[in-house]
């Protein structure tokens, strides 16, 4: 269930790969020619890098981003959950049940005063109430706290692609 993020298993992502990732996160529909030009490569090497990044799981998919309000999903709820049980069996049942609920956009296991955090998107309060009833019926929970978003001020699906440590340094000066 958890991903291994040890640096020994991370794919090699160089500065050019990072530029490709930054551009594709802004616009996955960009033409290969335009992308190659932006990252200063010819098309074939650019395409091979994209294929490698996909094969290595760095690029996990290409999607269209949709405005939830324009498709009738106007209510975002952040749901904090405290569990009574912390066994593997309970977690497996909880993760399976919640992952199967299409309203749940994100599910995180947390550190701190709550055990799990969900981002849920629904049409309205009536739809959230129906979701809530399904959630509490799915597995035993200690506490569920719902926080309703009044306004989305910033939303992004693009991760900041950090530069490699060597990219941030000025080249050494030569001569005197």
CSV table of N, CA and C in Angstrom, one decimal:
chain,number,residue,atom,x,y,z
A,1,UNK,N,0.8,-1.2,0.0
A,1,UNK,CA,0.0,0.0,0.0
A,1,UNK,C,0.9,1.3,0.0
A,2,UNK,N,1.9,1.3,0.8
A,2,UNK,CA,2.8,2.5,0.8
A,2,UNK,C,3.8,2.3,-0.3
A,3,UNK,N,4.3,3.5,-0.8
A,3,UNK,CA,5.2,3.5,-1.9
A,3,UNK,C,6.6,3.7,-1.3
A,4,UNK,N,7.6,3.0,-1.9
A,4,UNK,CA,9.0,3.1,-1.4
A,4,UNK,C,9.6,4.4,-2.1
A,5,UNK,N,10.0,5.3,-1.3
A,5,UNK,CA,10.5,6.5,-1.9
A,5,UNK,C,12.0,6.7,-1.6
A,6,UNK,N,12.7,5.6,-1.2
A,6,UNK,CA,14.1,5.7,-1.0
A,6,UNK,C,14.8,6.1,-2.2
A,7,UNK,N,15.8,7.0,-2.0
A,7,UNK,CA,16.5,7.6,-3.2
A,7,UNK,C,17.2,6.5,-4.0
A,8,UNK,N,17.5,5.3,-3.4
A,8,UNK,CA,18.2,4.3,-4.2
A,8,UNK,C,17.3,3.7,-5.3
A,9,UNK,N,16.0,3.9,-5.1
A,9,UNK,CA,15.0,3.3,-6.1
A,9,UNK,C,14.4,4.4,-6.9
A,10,UNK,N,14.7,5.6,-6.8
A,10,UNK,CA,14.1,6.7,-7.6
A,10,UNK,C,14.7,6.6,-9.0
A,11,UNK,N,13.9,6.9,-10.0
A,11,UNK,CA,14.4,6.9,-11.4
A,11,UNK,C,15.3,8.1,-11.5
A,12,UNK,N,16.2,8.0,-12.5
A,12,UNK,CA,17.1,9.2,-12.8
A,12,UNK,C,16.4,10.2,-13.6
A,13,UNK,N,16.2,11.4,-13.0
A,13,UNK,CA,15.5,12.5,-13.6
A,13,UNK,C,16.4,13.6,-13.7
A,14,UNK,N,16.9,13.9,-14.9
A,14,UNK,CA,17.9,15.0,-15.1
A,14,UNK,C,17.2,16.3,-15.4
A,15,UNK,N,18.0,17.3,-15.6
A,15,UNK,CA,17.5,18.7,-15.8
A,15,UNK,C,16.6,18.7,-17.0
A,16,UNK,N,16.9,18.1,-18.1
A,16,UNK,CA,16.0,18.1,-19.3
A,16,UNK,C,14.7,17.4,-19.0
A,17,UNK,N,14.8,16.2,-18.3
A,17,UNK,CA,13.5,15.5,-17.9
A,17,UNK,C,12.7,16.5,-17.0
A,18,UNK,N,13.3,17.2,-16.1
A,18,UNK,CA,12.5,18.1,-15.3
A,18,UNK,C,11.9,19.2,-16.1
A,19,UNK,N,12.5,19.7,-17.1
A,19,UNK,CA,11.9,20.7,-18.0
A,19,UNK,C,10.7,20.1,-18.7
A,20,UNK,N,10.9,18.9,-19.2
A,20,UNK,CA,9.8,18.2,-19.9
A,20,UNK,C,8.6,18.1,-18.9
A,21,UNK,N,8.8,17.6,-17.7
A,21,UNK,CA,7.8,17.4,-16.7
A,21,UNK,C,7.1,18.7,-16.4
A,22,UNK,N,7.8,19.8,-16.2
A,22,UNK,CA,7.2,21.1,-15.9
A,22,UNK,C,6.2,21.5,-17.1
A,23,UNK,N,6.7,21.4,-18.3
A,23,UNK,CA,5.9,21.8,-19.5
A,23,UNK,C,4.6,20.9,-19.5
A,24,UNK,N,4.8,19.5,-19.5
A,24,UNK,CA,3.7,18.6,-19.6
A,24,UNK,C,2.7,18.8,-18.5
A,25,UNK,N,3.1,19.2,-17.3
A,25,UNK,CA,2.1,19.5,-16.2
A,25,UNK,C,1.3,20.7,-16.5
A,26,UNK,N,1.8,21.6,-17.2
A,26,UNK,CA,1.0,22.8,-17.6
A,26,UNK,C,0.1,22.5,-18.8
A,27,UNK,N,0.5,21.6,-19.7
A,27,UNK,CA,-0.3,21.3,-20.9
A,27,UNK,C,0.2,20.0,-21.5
A,28,UNK,N,-0.5,18.9,-21.1
A,28,UNK,CA,-0.2,17.6,-21.6
A,28,UNK,C,-0.6,17.4,-23.0
A,29,UNK,N,-1.4,18.3,-23.6
A,29,UNK,CA,-1.8,18.2,-25.0
A,29,UNK,C,-0.9,19.0,-25.9
A,30,UNK,N,0.2,19.5,-25.4
A,30,UNK,CA,1.2,20.2,-26.3
A,30,UNK,C,1.7,19.2,-27.4
A,31,UNK,N,1.9,19.8,-28.5
A,31,UNK,CA,2.5,18.9,-29.6
A,31,UNK,C,3.9,18.5,-29.2
A,32,UNK,N,4.4,17.4,-29.8
A,32,UNK,CA,5.7,17.0,-29.5
A,32,UNK,C,6.7,18.0,-30.1
A,33,UNK,N,6.4,18.6,-31.2
A,33,UNK,CA,7.3,19.6,-31.8
A,33,UNK,C,7.5,20.8,-30.9
A,34,UNK,N,6.3,21.3,-30.4
A,34,UNK,CA,6.4,22.4,-29.5
A,34,UNK,C,7.1,22.1,-28.2
A,35,UNK,N,6.9,20.9,-27.6
A,35,UNK,CA,7.5,20.5,-26.4
A,35,UNK,C,9.0,20.4,-26.6
A,36,UNK,N,9.4,19.7,-27.7
A,36,UNK,CA,10.8,19.6,-28.0
A,36,UNK,C,11.5,20.9,-28.1
A,37,UNK,N,10.9,21.9,-28.8
A,37,UNK,CA,11.4,23.2,-29.0
A,37,UNK,C,11.6,23.9,-27.6
A,38,UNK,N,10.6,23.8,-26.7
A,38,UNK,CA,10.7,24.4,-25.4
A,38,UNK,C,11.8,23.9,-24.5
A,39,UNK,N,12.1,22.6,-24.7
A,39,UNK,CA,13.1,22.0,-23.8
A,39,UNK,C,14.5,21.8,-24.5
A,40,UNK,N,14.6,22.4,-25.8
A,40,UNK,CA,15.8,22.4,-26.5
A,40,UNK,C,16.3,21.0,-26.9
A,41,UNK,N,15.4,20.2,-27.4
A,41,UNK,CA,15.7,18.9,-27.9
A,41,UNK,C,15.1,18.7,-29.3
A,42,UNK,N,15.6,17.7,-30.1
A,42,UNK,CA,14.9,17.4,-31.3
A,42,UNK,C,13.7,16.4,-30.8
A,43,UNK,N,12.8,16.2,-31.8
A,43,UNK,CA,11.6,15.4,-31.4
A,43,UNK,C,11.8,14.0,-30.9
A,44,UNK,N,12.7,13.3,-31.6
A,44,UNK,CA,12.9,11.9,-31.3
A,44,UNK,C,13.5,11.7,-29.9
A,45,UNK,N,14.6,12.4,-29.5
A,45,UNK,CA,15.0,12.2,-28.1
A,45,UNK,C,14.0,12.7,-27.1
A,46,UNK,N,13.2,13.7,-27.4
A,46,UNK,CA,12.2,14.2,-26.5
A,46,UNK,C,11.2,13.1,-26.3
A,47,UNK,N,10.7,12.5,-27.4
A,47,UNK,CA,9.7,11.4,-27.3
A,47,UNK,C,10.3,10.2,-26.5
A,48,UNK,N,11.5,9.9,-26.7
A,48,UNK,CA,12.1,8.8,-26.0
A,48,UNK,C,12.2,9.1,-24.5
A,49,UNK,N,12.4,10.3,-24.1
A,49,UNK,CA,12.5,10.7,-22.7
A,49,UNK,C,11.1,10.6,-22.1
A,50,UNK,N,10.1,11.0,-22.8
A,50,UNK,CA,8.7,10.9,-22.4
A,50,UNK,C,8.3,9.4,-22.1
A,51,UNK,N,8.6,8.6,-23.1
A,51,UNK,CA,8.4,7.2,-23.0
A,51,UNK,C,9.1,6.6,-21.8
A,52,UNK,N,10.3,6.9,-21.6
A,52,UNK,CA,11.1,6.4,-20.4
A,52,UNK,C,10.4,6.9,-19.1
A,53,UNK,N,10.1,8.2,-19.1
A,53,UNK,CA,9.4,8.7,-17.8
A,53,UNK,C,8.1,8.0,-17.5
A,54,UNK,N,7.4,7.6,-18.6
A,54,UNK,CA,6.1,6.9,-18.4
A,54,UNK,C,6.5,5.4,-17.9
A,55,UNK,N,7.4,4.8,-18.6
A,55,UNK,CA,7.8,3.4,-18.2
A,55,UNK,C,8.3,3.3,-16.8
A,56,UNK,N,9.0,4.4,-16.3
A,56,UNK,CA,9.5,4.4,-14.9
A,56,UNK,C,8.5,4.9,-13.9
A,57,UNK,N,7.3,5.2,-14.4
A,57,UNK,CA,6.3,5.7,-13.4
A,57,UNK,C,6.4,7.1,-13.0
A,58,UNK,N,7.3,7.9,-13.6
A,58,UNK,CA,7.4,9.3,-13.2
A,58,UNK,C,6.1,10.0,-13.7
A,59,UNK,N,5.8,9.7,-15.0
A,59,UNK,CA,4.5,10.2,-15.6
A,59,UNK,C,3.5,9.1,-15.4
A,60,UNK,N,2.5,9.4,-14.6
A,60,UNK,CA,1.5,8.3,-14.3
A,60,UNK,C,0.3,8.3,-15.2
A,61,UNK,N,0.1,9.4,-15.9
A,61,UNK,CA,-1.1,9.5,-16.8
A,61,UNK,C,-1.2,10.9,-17.4
A,62,UNK,N,-2.1,11.0,-18.4
A,62,UNK,CA,-2.4,12.3,-19.0
A,62,UNK,C,-3.9,12.4,-19.0
A,63,UNK,N,-4.3,13.6,-18.5
A,63,UNK,CA,-5.8,13.8,-18.2
A,63,UNK,C,-6.2,15.2,-18.7
A,64,UNK,N,-7.5,15.3,-18.8
A,64,UNK,CA,-8.1,16.6,-19.0
A,64,UNK,C,-8.6,17.1,-17.6
A,65,UNK,N,-8.3,18.3,-17.3
A,65,UNK,CA,-8.7,18.9,-16.0
A,65,UNK,C,-10.1,19.5,-16.2
A,66,UNK,N,-11.0,19.2,-15.3
A,66,UNK,CA,-12.4,19.7,-15.5
A,66,UNK,C,-12.8,20.6,-14.3
A,67,UNK,N,-13.5,21.6,-14.6
A,67,UNK,CA,-14.1,22.5,-13.6
A,67,UNK,C,-15.2,21.8,-12.9
A,68,UNK,N,-15.0,21.5,-11.6
A,68,UNK,CA,-16.1,20.7,-10.9
A,68,UNK,C,-17.4,21.5,-10.9
A,69,UNK,N,-17.4,22.8,-10.7
A,69,UNK,CA,-18.6,23.6,-10.7
A,69,UNK,C,-19.4,23.5,-12.0
A,70,UNK,N,-18.7,23.4,-13.1
A,70,UNK,CA,-19.3,23.4,-14.4
A,70,UNK,C,-20.0,22.1,-14.7
A,71,UNK,N,-19.7,21.0,-13.9
A,71,UNK,CA,-20.4,19.8,-14.1
A,71,UNK,C,-21.2,19.4,-12.9
A,72,UNK,N,-21.6,20.5,-12.1
A,72,UNK,CA,-22.5,20.3,-11.0
A,72,UNK,C,-22.0,19.8,-9.7
A,73,UNK,N,-20.6,19.9,-9.5
A,73,UNK,CA,-20.0,19.4,-8.3
A,73,UNK,C,-19.5,20.7,-7.5
A,74,UNK,N,-20.4,21.4,-6.9
A,74,UNK,CA,-20.1,22.7,-6.3
A,74,UNK,C,-19.7,22.7,-4.9
A,75,UNK,N,-19.6,21.5,-4.2
A,75,UNK,CA,-19.3,21.5,-2.8
A,75,UNK,C,-18.1,20.6,-2.6
A,76,UNK,N,-17.0,21.2,-2.0
A,76,UNK,CA,-15.8,20.5,-1.6
A,76,UNK,C,-15.8,20.4,-0.1
A,77,UNK,N,-15.6,19.1,0.4
A,77,UNK,CA,-15.5,18.9,1.8
A,77,UNK,C,-14.2,18.2,2.2
A,78,UNK,N,-13.6,18.7,3.2
A,78,UNK,CA,-12.4,18.0,3.8
A,78,UNK,C,-12.9,17.2,5.0
A,79,UNK,N,-12.7,16.0,5.0
A,79,UNK,CA,-13.2,15.1,6.0
A,79,UNK,C,-12.0,14.5,6.8
A,80,UNK,N,-12.0,14.8,8.1
A,80,UNK,CA,-11.0,14.2,9.0
A,80,UNK,C,-11.6,13.0,9.7
A,81,UNK,N,-10.8,11.9,9.7
A,81,UNK,CA,-11.3,10.7,10.3
A,81,UNK,C,-10.4,10.2,11.4
A,82,UNK,N,-10.9,9.9,12.6
A,82,UNK,CA,-10.2,9.2,13.6
A,82,UNK,C,-10.7,7.8,13.7
A,83,UNK,N,-9.8,6.8,13.7
A,83,UNK,CA,-10.1,5.4,13.7
A,83,UNK,C,-10.1,4.8,15.1
A,84,UNK,N,-11.0,3.9,15.4
A,84,UNK,CA,-10.9,3.2,16.7
A,84,UNK,C,-9.9,2.1,16.6
A,85,UNK,N,-9.8,1.5,15.4
A,85,UNK,CA,-9.0,0.3,15.2
A,85,UNK,C,-7.8,0.7,14.3
A,86,UNK,N,-6.7,0.2,14.5
A,86,UNK,CA,-5.5,0.5,13.7
A,86,UNK,C,-4.8,-0.7,13.2
A,87,UNK,N,-5.7,-1.8,13.1
A,87,UNK,CA,-5.1,-3.0,12.5
A,87,UNK,C,-5.0,-3.0,11.0
A,88,UNK,N,-4.2,-3.9,10.5
A,88,UNK,CA,-4.0,-4.0,9.0
A,88,UNK,C,-5.4,-4.4,8.4
A,89,UNK,N,-6.1,-5.3,9.0
A,89,UNK,CA,-7.4,-5.7,8.4
A,89,UNK,C,-8.4,-4.5,8.3
A,90,UNK,N,-8.4,-3.7,9.4
A,90,UNK,CA,-9.3,-2.6,9.4
A,90,UNK,C,-8.9,-1.6,8.3
A,91,UNK,N,-7.5,-1.3,8.2
A,91,UNK,CA,-7.0,-0.4,7.2
A,91,UNK,C,-7.3,-0.9,5.8
A,92,UNK,N,-7.1,-2.1,5.6
A,92,UNK,CA,-7.4,-2.7,4.2
A,92,UNK,C,-8.9,-2.5,3.9
A,93,UNK,N,-9.8,-2.8,4.8
A,93,UNK,CA,-11.2,-2.6,4.6
A,93,UNK,C,-11.6,-1.2,4.4
A,94,UNK,N,-11.0,-0.3,5.2
A,94,UNK,CA,-11.3,1.1,5.1
A,94,UNK,C,-10.8,1.7,3.8
A,95,UNK,N,-9.6,1.4,3.4
A,95,UNK,CA,-9.0,1.9,2.2
A,95,UNK,C,-9.8,1.4,1.0
A,96,UNK,N,-10.2,0.1,1.0
A,96,UNK,CA,-11.0,-0.4,-0.1
A,96,UNK,C,-12.3,0.3,-0.2
A,97,UNK,N,-13.0,0.4,0.9
A,97,UNK,CA,-14.3,1.0,0.9
A,97,UNK,C,-14.3,2.5,0.4
A,98,UNK,N,-13.3,3.3,1.0
A,98,UNK,CA,-13.2,4.7,0.6
A,98,UNK,C,-12.7,4.9,-0.8
A,99,UNK,N,-11.8,4.1,-1.2
A,99,UNK,CA,-11.3,4.2,-2.6
A,99,UNK,C,-12.3,3.9,-3.6
A,100,UNK,N,-13.4,3.1,-3.3
A,100,UNK,CA,-14.4,2.8,-4.2
A,100,UNK,C,-15.5,3.9,-4.3
A,101,UNK,N,-15.4,4.9,-3.4
A,101,UNK,CA,-16.4,5.9,-3.4
A,101,UNK,C,-15.9,7.0,-4.4
A,102,UNK,N,-16.7,7.2,-5.5
A,102,UNK,CA,-16.2,8.2,-6.5
A,102,UNK,C,-16.1,9.6,-6.0
A,103,UNK,N,-16.8,10.0,-5.0
A,103,UNK,CA,-16.8,11.3,-4.5
A,103,UNK,C,-15.5,11.7,-3.8
A,104,UNK,N,-14.7,10.6,-3.4
A,104,UNK,CA,-13.4,10.9,-2.7
A,104,UNK,C,-12.4,11.1,-3.8
A,105,UNK,N,-11.8,12.3,-3.8
A,105,UNK,CA,-10.8,12.7,-4.7
A,105,UNK,C,-9.4,12.4,-4.2
A,106,UNK,N,-9.2,12.5,-2.9
A,106,UNK,CA,-7.9,12.2,-2.3
A,106,UNK,C,-8.2,11.5,-0.9
A,107,UNK,N,-7.3,10.6,-0.6
A,107,UNK,CA,-7.3,9.9,0.7
A,107,UNK,C,-5.9,9.8,1.2
A,108,UNK,N,-5.7,10.4,2.4
A,108,UNK,CA,-4.3,10.4,3.0
A,108,UNK,C,-4.4,9.8,4.4
A,109,UNK,N,-3.4,9.0,4.7
A,109,UNK,CA,-3.1,8.6,6.1
A,109,UNK,C,-2.3,9.7,6.7
A,110,UNK,N,-2.7,10.2,7.9
A,110,UNK,CA,-2.0,11.3,8.4
A,110,UNK,C,-1.2,11.0,9.7
A,111,UNK,N,-0.4,12.0,10.1
A,111,UNK,CA,0.3,12.0,11.4
A,111,UNK,C,-0.4,13.1,12.1
A,112,UNK,N,-0.5,13.0,13.4
A,112,UNK,CA,-1.0,14.1,14.2
A,112,UNK,C,-2.3,13.7,14.8
A,113,UNK,N,-3.3,14.6,15.0
A,113,UNK,CA,-4.5,14.4,15.8
A,113,UNK,C,-5.6,13.7,15.0
A,114,UNK,N,-5.5,13.5,13.7
A,114,UNK,CA,-6.4,12.7,12.9
A,114,UNK,C,-5.7,11.6,12.2
A,115,UNK,N,-6.4,10.6,11.9
A,115,UNK,CA,-5.7,9.4,11.3
A,115,UNK,C,-5.8,9.5,9.7
A,116,UNK,N,-6.9,10.0,9.2
A,116,UNK,CA,-7.1,10.0,7.7
A,116,UNK,C,-7.7,11.3,7.3
A,117,UNK,N,-7.4,11.8,6.1
A,117,UNK,CA,-8.0,13.0,5.6
A,117,UNK,C,-8.4,12.7,4.2
A,118,UNK,N,-9.7,13.1,3.9
A,118,UNK,CA,-10.3,12.9,2.6
A,118,UNK,C,-10.6,14.3,2.0
A,119,UNK,N,-10.5,14.4,0.7
A,119,UNK,CA,-11.1,15.5,0.0
A,119,UNK,C,-12.2,14.9,-0.8
A,120,UNK,N,-13.4,15.4,-0.5
A,120,UNK,CA,-14.6,14.9,-1.1
A,120,UNK,C,-15.3,16.0,-2.0
A,121,UNK,N,-15.7,15.7,-3.2
A,121,UNK,CA,-16.4,16.6,-4.0
A,121,UNK,C,-17.8,16.1,-4.4
A,122,UNK,N,-18.8,16.9,-4.1
A,122,UNK,CA,-20.2,16.5,-4.3
A,122,UNK,C,-21.0,17.7,-4.8
A,123,UNK,N,-22.2,17.4,-5.2
A,123,UNK,CA,-23.1,18.5,-5.8
A,123,UNK,C,-23.5,19.5,-4.7
A,124,UNK,N,-24.0,19.0,-3.6
A,124,UNK,CA,-24.5,19.9,-2.6
A,124,UNK,C,-24.6,19.1,-1.2
A,125,UNK,N,-25.2,19.8,-0.3
A,125,UNK,CA,-25.3,19.2,1.1
A,125,UNK,C,-26.1,17.9,1.1
A,126,UNK,N,-27.1,17.8,0.3
A,126,UNK,CA,-27.9,16.5,0.3
A,126,UNK,C,-27.0,15.4,-0.2
A,127,UNK,N,-26.2,15.7,-1.2
A,127,UNK,CA,-25.3,14.6,-1.8
A,127,UNK,C,-24.2,14.3,-0.7
A,128,UNK,N,-23.8,15.3,0.0
A,128,UNK,CA,-22.8,15.0,1.0
A,128,UNK,C,-23.4,14.2,2.1
A,129,UNK,N,-24.6,14.5,2.5
A,129,UNK,CA,-25.3,13.7,3.6
A,129,UNK,C,-25.4,12.2,3.1
A,130,UNK,N,-25.7,12.0,1.9
A,130,UNK,CA,-25.8,10.6,1.4
A,130,UNK,C,-24.4,9.9,1.4
A,131,UNK,N,-23.4,10.7,1.0
A,131,UNK,CA,-22.0,10.2,1.1
A,131,UNK,C,-21.6,9.8,2.5
A,132,UNK,N,-21.9,10.7,3.4
A,132,UNK,CA,-21.5,10.6,4.9
A,132,UNK,C,-22.2,9.3,5.4
A,133,UNK,N,-23.4,9.1,5.1
A,133,UNK,CA,-24.1,7.9,5.6
A,133,UNK,C,-23.5,6.6,5.0
A,134,UNK,N,-23.1,6.6,3.8
A,134,UNK,CA,-22.3,5.4,3.2
A,134,UNK,C,-21.0,5.3,3.9
A,135,UNK,N,-20.3,6.4,4.1
A,135,UNK,CA,-19.0,6.3,4.8
A,135,UNK,C,-19.0,5.7,6.2
A,136,UNK,N,-20.0,6.2,7.0
A,136,UNK,CA,-20.0,5.7,8.4
A,136,UNK,C,-20.6,4.2,8.4
A,137,UNK,N,-21.3,3.8,7.4
A,137,UNK,CA,-21.8,2.4,7.3
A,137,UNK,C,-20.7,1.5,6.8
A,138,UNK,N,-19.7,2.0,6.2
A,138,UNK,CA,-18.7,1.1,5.5
A,138,UNK,C,-17.8,0.4,6.5
A,139,UNK,N,-17.3,1.1,7.5
A,139,UNK,CA,-16.4,0.5,8.5
A,139,UNK,C,-16.6,1.3,9.8
A,140,UNK,N,-16.3,0.7,10.9
A,140,UNK,CA,-16.4,1.4,12.2
A,140,UNK,C,-15.4,2.5,12.3
A,141,UNK,N,-15.9,3.7,12.7
A,141,UNK,CA,-15.0,4.9,12.8
A,141,UNK,C,-15.2,5.5,14.2
A,142,UNK,N,-14.2,6.1,14.8
A,142,UNK,CA,-14.3,6.8,16.1
A,142,UNK,C,-14.9,8.2,15.9
A,143,UNK,N,-14.4,8.9,15.0
A,143,UNK,CA,-14.9,10.3,14.8
A,143,UNK,C,-14.7,10.7,13.4
A,144,UNK,N,-15.7,11.5,12.9
A,144,UNK,CA,-15.7,12.1,11.5
A,144,UNK,C,-16.0,13.5,11.7
A,145,UNK,N,-15.1,14.4,11.2
A,145,UNK,CA,-15.2,15.8,11.2
A,145,UNK,C,-15.2,16.3,9.8
A,146,UNK,N,-16.2,17.1,9.4
A,146,UNK,CA,-16.4,17.6,8.0
A,146,UNK,C,-16.1,19.1,8.0
A,147,UNK,N,-15.3,19.6,7.1
A,147,UNK,CA,-15.0,21.0,7.0
A,147,UNK,C,-15.4,21.4,5.5
A,148,UNK,N,-16.3,22.3,5.4
A,148,UNK,CA,-16.8,22.7,4.1
A,148,UNK,C,-16.1,23.9,3.5
A,149,UNK,N,-15.6,23.7,2.3
A,149,UNK,CA,-14.8,24.8,1.6
A,149,UNK,C,-15.8,25.8,1.1
A,150,UNK,N,-15.6,27.1,1.4
A,150,UNK,CA,-16.4,28.2,1.0
A,150,UNK,C,-16.0,28.7,-0.4
A,151,UNK,N,-14.7,28.7,-0.6
A,151,UNK,CA,-14.2,29.2,-1.9
A,151,UNK,C,-12.8,28.5,-2.2
A,152,UNK,N,-12.6,28.1,-3.4
A,152,UNK,CA,-11.3,27.6,-3.8
A,152,UNK,C,-10.5,28.8,-4.3
A,153,UNK,N,-9.4,29.1,-3.6
A,153,UNK,CA,-8.6,30.2,-4.0
A,153,UNK,C,-7.5,29.8,-4.9
A,154,UNK,N,-6.9,28.7,-4.7
A,154,UNK,CA,-5.8,28.1,-5.5
A,154,UNK,C,-6.0,26.6,-5.6
A,155,UNK,N,-5.9,26.1,-6.8
A,155,UNK,CA,-5.9,24.7,-7.0
A,155,UNK,C,-4.9,24.4,-8.1
A,156,UNK,N,-4.1,23.4,-7.9
A,156,UNK,CA,-3.1,23.0,-8.9
A,156,UNK,C,-3.0,21.5,-8.9
A,157,UNK,N,-2.7,20.9,-10.1
A,157,UNK,CA,-2.4,19.5,-10.2
A,157,UNK,C,-0.9,19.4,-10.5
A,158,UNK,N,-0.2,20.5,-10.8
A,158,UNK,CA,1.2,20.5,-11.2
A,158,UNK,C,2.1,20.6,-9.9
A,159,UNK,N,2.9,19.6,-9.8
A,159,UNK,CA,3.9,19.6,-8.7
A,159,UNK,C,5.1,20.5,-9.1
A,160,UNK,N,5.6,21.3,-8.1
A,160,UNK,CA,6.8,22.1,-8.4
A,160,UNK,C,7.9,21.1,-8.7
A,161,UNK,N,8.6,21.2,-9.8
A,161,UNK,CA,9.7,20.3,-10.2
A,161,UNK,C,11.0,21.0,-9.8
A,162,UNK,N,11.6,20.5,-8.7
A,162,UNK,CA,12.8,21.2,-8.2
A,162,UNK,C,13.9,21.0,-9.1
A,163,UNK,N,14.8,22.0,-9.2
A,163,UNK,CA,16.0,21.9,-10.0
A,163,UNK,C,16.9,21.0,-9.3
A,164,UNK,N,17.8,20.4,-10.0
A,164,UNK,CA,18.9,19.6,-9.4
A,164,UNK,C,19.8,20.5,-8.7
A,165,UNK,N,20.4,20.0,-7.6
A,165,UNK,CA,21.3,20.9,-6.8
A,165,UNK,C,22.4,21.6,-7.7
A,166,UNK,N,22.9,20.9,-8.7
A,166,UNK,CA,23.9,21.5,-9.5
A,166,UNK,C,23.4,22.6,-10.4
A,167,UNK,N,22.1,22.7,-10.6
A,167,UNK,CA,21.5,23.7,-11.5
A,167,UNK,C,21.4,25.0,-10.8
A,168,UNK,N,21.4,25.0,-9.5
A,168,UNK,CA,21.2,26.3,-8.8
A,168,UNK,C,22.5,27.1,-8.6
A,169,UNK,N,23.6,26.4,-8.9
A,169,UNK,CA,24.9,27.1,-8.6
A,169,UNK,C,25.4,27.8,-9.8
A,170,UNK,N,26.1,28.9,-9.6
A,170,UNK,CA,26.8,29.6,-10.7
A,170,UNK,C,28.0,28.8,-11.1
A,171,UNK,N,28.3,28.8,-12.4
A,171,UNK,CA,29.5,28.1,-12.8
A,171,UNK,C,30.8,28.8,-12.2
A,172,UNK,N,31.8,28.0,-11.9
A,172,UNK,CA,33.0,28.5,-11.3
A,172,UNK,C,33.6,29.6,-12.2
A,173,UNK,N,34.2,30.6,-11.7
A,173,UNK,CA,34.8,31.7,-12.4
A,173,UNK,C,36.2,31.2,-12.8
A,174,UNK,N,36.7,31.6,-14.0
A,174,UNK,CA,38.0,31.2,-14.4
A,174,UNK,C,38.8,32.5,-14.5
A,175,UNK,N,40.1,32.3,-14.3
A,175,UNK,CA,41.0,33.4,-14.5
A,175,UNK,C,40.9,34.5,-13.3
A,176,UNK,N,41.5,35.6,-13.5
A,176,UNK,CA,41.6,36.5,-12.5
A,176,UNK,C,41.1,37.8,-12.8
